[in-house]
PDB file of C-alpha atoms in Angstrom:
ATOM      1  CA  UNK K   1      62.750  33.383 -28.251  1.00  0.00           C
ATOM      2  CA  UNK K   2      61.579  35.922 -25.831  1.00  0.00           C
ATOM      3  CA  UNK K   3      57.882  36.054 -24.781  1.00  0.00           C
ATOM      4  CA  UNK K   4      56.175  39.120 -23.605  1.00  0.00           C
ATOM      5  CA  UNK K   5      55.318  38.972 -19.824  1.00  0.00           C
ATOM      6  CA  UNK K   6      51.778  39.996 -20.639  1.00  0.00           C
ATOM      7  CA  UNK K   7      51.589  37.081 -23.038  1.00  0.00           C
ATOM      8  CA  UNK K   8      52.641  34.655 -20.254  1.00  0.00           C
ATOM      9  CA  UNK K   9      50.085  36.154 -17.922  1.00  0.00           C
ATOM     10  CA  UNK K  10      47.384  35.868 -20.605  1.00  0.00           C
ATOM     11  CA  UNK K  11      48.316  32.209 -21.204  1.00  0.00           C
ATOM     12  CA  UNK K  12      48.134  31.517 -17.457  1.00  0.00           C
ATOM     13  CA  UNK K  13      44.780  33.268 -17.223  1.00  0.00           C
ATOM     14  CA  UNK K  14      43.567  31.282 -20.243  1.00  0.00           C
ATOM     15  CA  UNK K  15      44.675  27.971 -18.666  1.00  0.00           C
ATOM     16  CA  UNK K  16      43.046  28.857 -15.328  1.00  0.00           C
ATOM     17  CA  UNK K  17      39.864  29.954 -17.084  1.00  0.00           C
ATOM     18  CA  UNK K  18      39.768  26.688 -19.050  1.00  0.00           C
ATOM     19  CA  UNK K  19      40.352  24.682 -15.834  1.00  0.00           C
ATOM     20  CA  UNK K  20      37.652  26.662 -14.063  1.00  0.00           C
ATOM     21  CA  UNK K  21      35.261  26.142 -16.962  1.00  0.00           C
ATOM     22  CA  UNK K  22      35.972  22.381 -16.997  1.00  0.00           C
ATOM     23  CA  UNK K  23      35.385  22.202 -13.228  1.00  0.00           C
ATOM     24  CA  UNK K  24      32.100  24.107 -13.532  1.00  0.00           C
ATOM     25  CA  UNK K  25      30.905  21.823 -16.338  1.00  0.00           C
ATOM     26  CA  UNK K  26      31.825  18.798 -14.217  1.00  0.00           C
ATOM     27  CA  UNK K  27      29.996  20.233 -11.215  1.00  0.00           C
ATOM     28  CA  UNK K  28      26.896  20.921 -13.314  1.00  0.00           C
ATOM     29  CA  UNK K  29      27.018  17.425 -14.788  1.00  0.00           C
ATOM     30  CA  UNK K  30      27.373  15.831 -11.325  1.00  0.00           C
ATOM     31  CA  UNK K  31      24.542  18.003  -9.975  1.00  0.00           C
ATOM     32  CA  UNK K  32      22.308  16.960 -12.883  1.00  0.00           C
ATOM     33  CA  UNK K  33      23.155  13.262 -12.492  1.00  0.00           C
ATOM     34  CA  UNK K  34      22.653  13.528  -8.712  1.00  0.00           C
ATOM     35  CA  UNK K  35      19.263  15.178  -9.175  1.00  0.00           C
ATOM     36  CA  UNK K  36      18.268  12.545 -11.705  1.00  0.00           C
ATOM     37  CA  UNK K  37      19.305   9.748  -9.344  1.00  0.00           C
ATOM     38  CA  UNK K  38      17.392  11.363  -6.461  1.00  0.00           C
ATOM     39  CA  UNK K  39      14.312  11.597  -8.670  1.00  0.00           C
ATOM     40  CA  UNK K  40      14.637   7.932  -9.669  1.00  0.00           C
ATOM     41  CA  UNK K  41      15.185   6.810  -6.070  1.00  0.00           C
ATOM     42  CA  UNK K  42      12.223   8.803  -4.718  1.00  0.00           C
ATOM     43  CA  UNK K  43      10.086   7.550  -7.604  1.00  0.00           C
ATOM     44  CA  UNK K  44      11.065   3.982  -6.735  1.00  0.00           C
ATOM     45  CA  UNK K  45      10.289   4.591  -3.058  1.00  0.00           C
ATOM     46  CA  UNK K  46       6.773   5.764  -3.923  1.00  0.00           C
ATOM     47  CA  UNK K  47       6.038   3.437  -6.841  1.00  0.00           C
ATOM     48  CA  UNK K  48       7.567   0.186  -5.507  1.00  0.00           C
ATOM     49  CA  UNK K  49       4.895  -0.433  -2.817  1.00  0.00           C
ATOM     50  CA  UNK K  50       2.103   0.168  -5.327  1.00  0.00           C
ATOM     51  CA  UNK K  51       3.740  -2.172  -7.830  1.00  0.00           C
ATOM     52  CA  UNK K  52       4.335  -4.780  -5.095  1.00  0.00           C
ATOM     53  CA  UNK K  53       0.699  -4.607  -4.008  1.00  0.00           C
ATOM     54  CA  UNK K  54      -0.647  -4.839  -7.555  1.00  0.00           C
ATOM     55  CA  UNK K  55       1.716  -7.670  -8.497  1.00  0.00           C
ATOM     56  CA  UNK K  56       1.674  -9.869  -5.407  1.00  0.00           C
ATOM     57  CA  UNK K  57      -0.906  -8.815  -2.838  1.00  0.00           C
ATOM     58  CA  UNK K  58      -3.926  -7.742  -4.887  1.00  0.00           C
ATOM     59  CA  UNK K  59      -5.026 -11.270  -5.780  1.00  0.00           C
ATOM     60  CA  UNK K  60      -4.548 -12.524  -2.218  1.00  0.00           C
ATOM     61  CA  UNK K  61      -6.446  -9.545  -0.802  1.00  0.00           C
ATOM     62  CA  UNK K  62      -9.320 -10.121  -3.223  1.00  0.00           C
ATOM     63  CA  UNK K  63      -9.489 -13.806  -2.221  1.00  0.00           C
ATOM     64  CA  UNK K  64      -9.398 -12.864   1.458  1.00  0.00           C
ATOM     65  CA  UNK K  65     -12.178 -10.282   1.027  1.00  0.00           C
ATOM     66  CA  UNK K  66     -14.274 -12.813  -0.908  1.00  0.00           C
ATOM     67  CA  UNK K  67     -13.790 -15.405   1.848  1.00  0.00           C
ATOM     68  CA  UNK K  68     -14.652 -12.805   4.503  1.00  0.00           C
ATOM     69  CA  UNK K  69     -17.848 -11.852   2.654  1.00  0.00           C
ATOM     70  CA  UNK K  70     -18.795 -15.526   2.307  1.00  0.00           C
ATOM     71  CA  UNK K  71     -18.270 -16.087   6.036  1.00  0.00           C
ATOM     72  CA  UNK K  72     -20.345 -13.010   6.779  1.00  0.00           C
ATOM     73  CA  UNK K  73     -23.136 -14.198   4.468  1.00  0.00           C
ATOM     74  CA  UNK K  74     -23.014 -17.663   6.043  1.00  0.00           C
ATOM     75  CA  UNK K  75     -23.322 -16.094   9.499  1.00  0.00           C
ATOM     76  CA  UNK K  76     -26.392 -14.101   8.442  1.00  0.00           C
ATOM     77  CA  UNK K  77     -27.906 -17.211   6.850  1.00  0.00           C
ATOM     78  CA  UNK K  78     -27.249 -19.289   9.977  1.00  0.00           C
ATOM     79  CA  UNK K  79     -28.781 -16.588  12.161  1.00  0.00           C
ATOM     80  CA  UNK K  80     -31.891 -16.509   9.963  1.00  0.00           C
ATOM     81  CA  UNK K  81     -32.185 -20.294  10.055  1.00  0.00           C
ATOM     82  CA  UNK K  82     -31.755 -20.328  13.839  1.00  0.00           C
ATOM     83  CA  UNK K  83     -34.498 -17.718  14.192  1.00  0.00           C
ATOM     84  CA  UNK K  84     -36.870 -19.728  11.989  1.00  0.00           C
ATOM     85  CA  UNK K  85     -35.984 -22.906  13.925  1.00  0.00           C
ATOM     86  CA  UNK K  86     -36.777 -21.139  17.208  1.00  0.00           C
ATOM     87  CA  UNK K  87     -40.111 -19.939  15.801  1.00  0.00           C
ATOM     88  CA  UNK K  88     -40.937 -23.458  14.570  1.00  0.00           C
ATOM     89  CA  UNK K  89     -40.022 -24.968  17.955  1.00  0.00           C
ATOM     90  CA  UNK K  90     -42.150 -22.357  19.759  1.00  0.00           C
ATOM     91  CA  UNK K  91     -45.129 -23.135  17.498  1.00  0.00           C
ATOM     92  CA  UNK K  92     -44.575 -26.846  18.104  1.00  0.00           C
ATOM     93  CA  UNK K  93     -44.468 -26.442  21.891  1.00  0.00           C
ATOM     94  CA  UNK K  94     -47.554 -24.199  21.782  1.00  0.00           C
ATOM     95  CA  UNK K  95     -49.509 -26.942  19.970  1.00  0.00           C
ATOM     96  CA  UNK K  96     -48.468 -29.660  22.412  1.00  0.00           C
ATOM     97  CA  UNK K  97     -49.870 -28.986  25.834  1.00  0.00           C
ATOM     98  CA  UNK K  98     -47.727 -31.340  27.954  1.00  0.00           C
ATOM     99  CA  UNK K  99     -44.460 -29.413  27.233  1.00  0.00           C
ATOM    100  CA  UNK K 100     -43.799 -26.846  29.951  1.00  0.00           C
ATOM    101  CA  UNK K 101     -43.794 -23.346  28.553  1.00  0.00           C
ATOM    102  CA  UNK K 102     -41.056 -20.998  29.658  1.00  0.00           C
ATOM    103  CA  UNK K 103     -42.257 -18.733  32.417  1.00  0.00           C
ATOM    104  CA  UNK K 104     -45.095 -21.057  33.548  1.00  0.00           C
ATOM    105  CA  UNK K 105     -44.743 -22.809  36.879  1.00  0.00           C
ATOM    106  CA  UNK K 106     -44.395 -26.595  36.731  1.00  0.00           C
ATOM    107  CA  UNK K 107     -46.897 -28.636  38.769  1.00  0.00           C
ATOM    108  CA  UNK K 108     -45.495 -30.130  41.947  1.00  0.00           C
TER     109      UNK K 108
END
């Protein structure tokens, strides 16, 4: 059986074209999968800290802020009470004459 040389060349071209087509499909598939993986990885990089904060740190941060606000309110309350105590003590010393007043010379 004798094949035409053009027929052999056409078969070779067909095989090479099929190989080339298979390689191109593989390259496209790998590029798509690579892009998808990059998207997933970058999404995880940006979303993971937010998820971590919301899952683990949010409750602790809220408790810490509540405690901080309570300490701040206690400080304001203590300052107010100290001011009223100082006013009461000043009124008390003004009513009693034998206590030396600040700024007045003591008898010698």
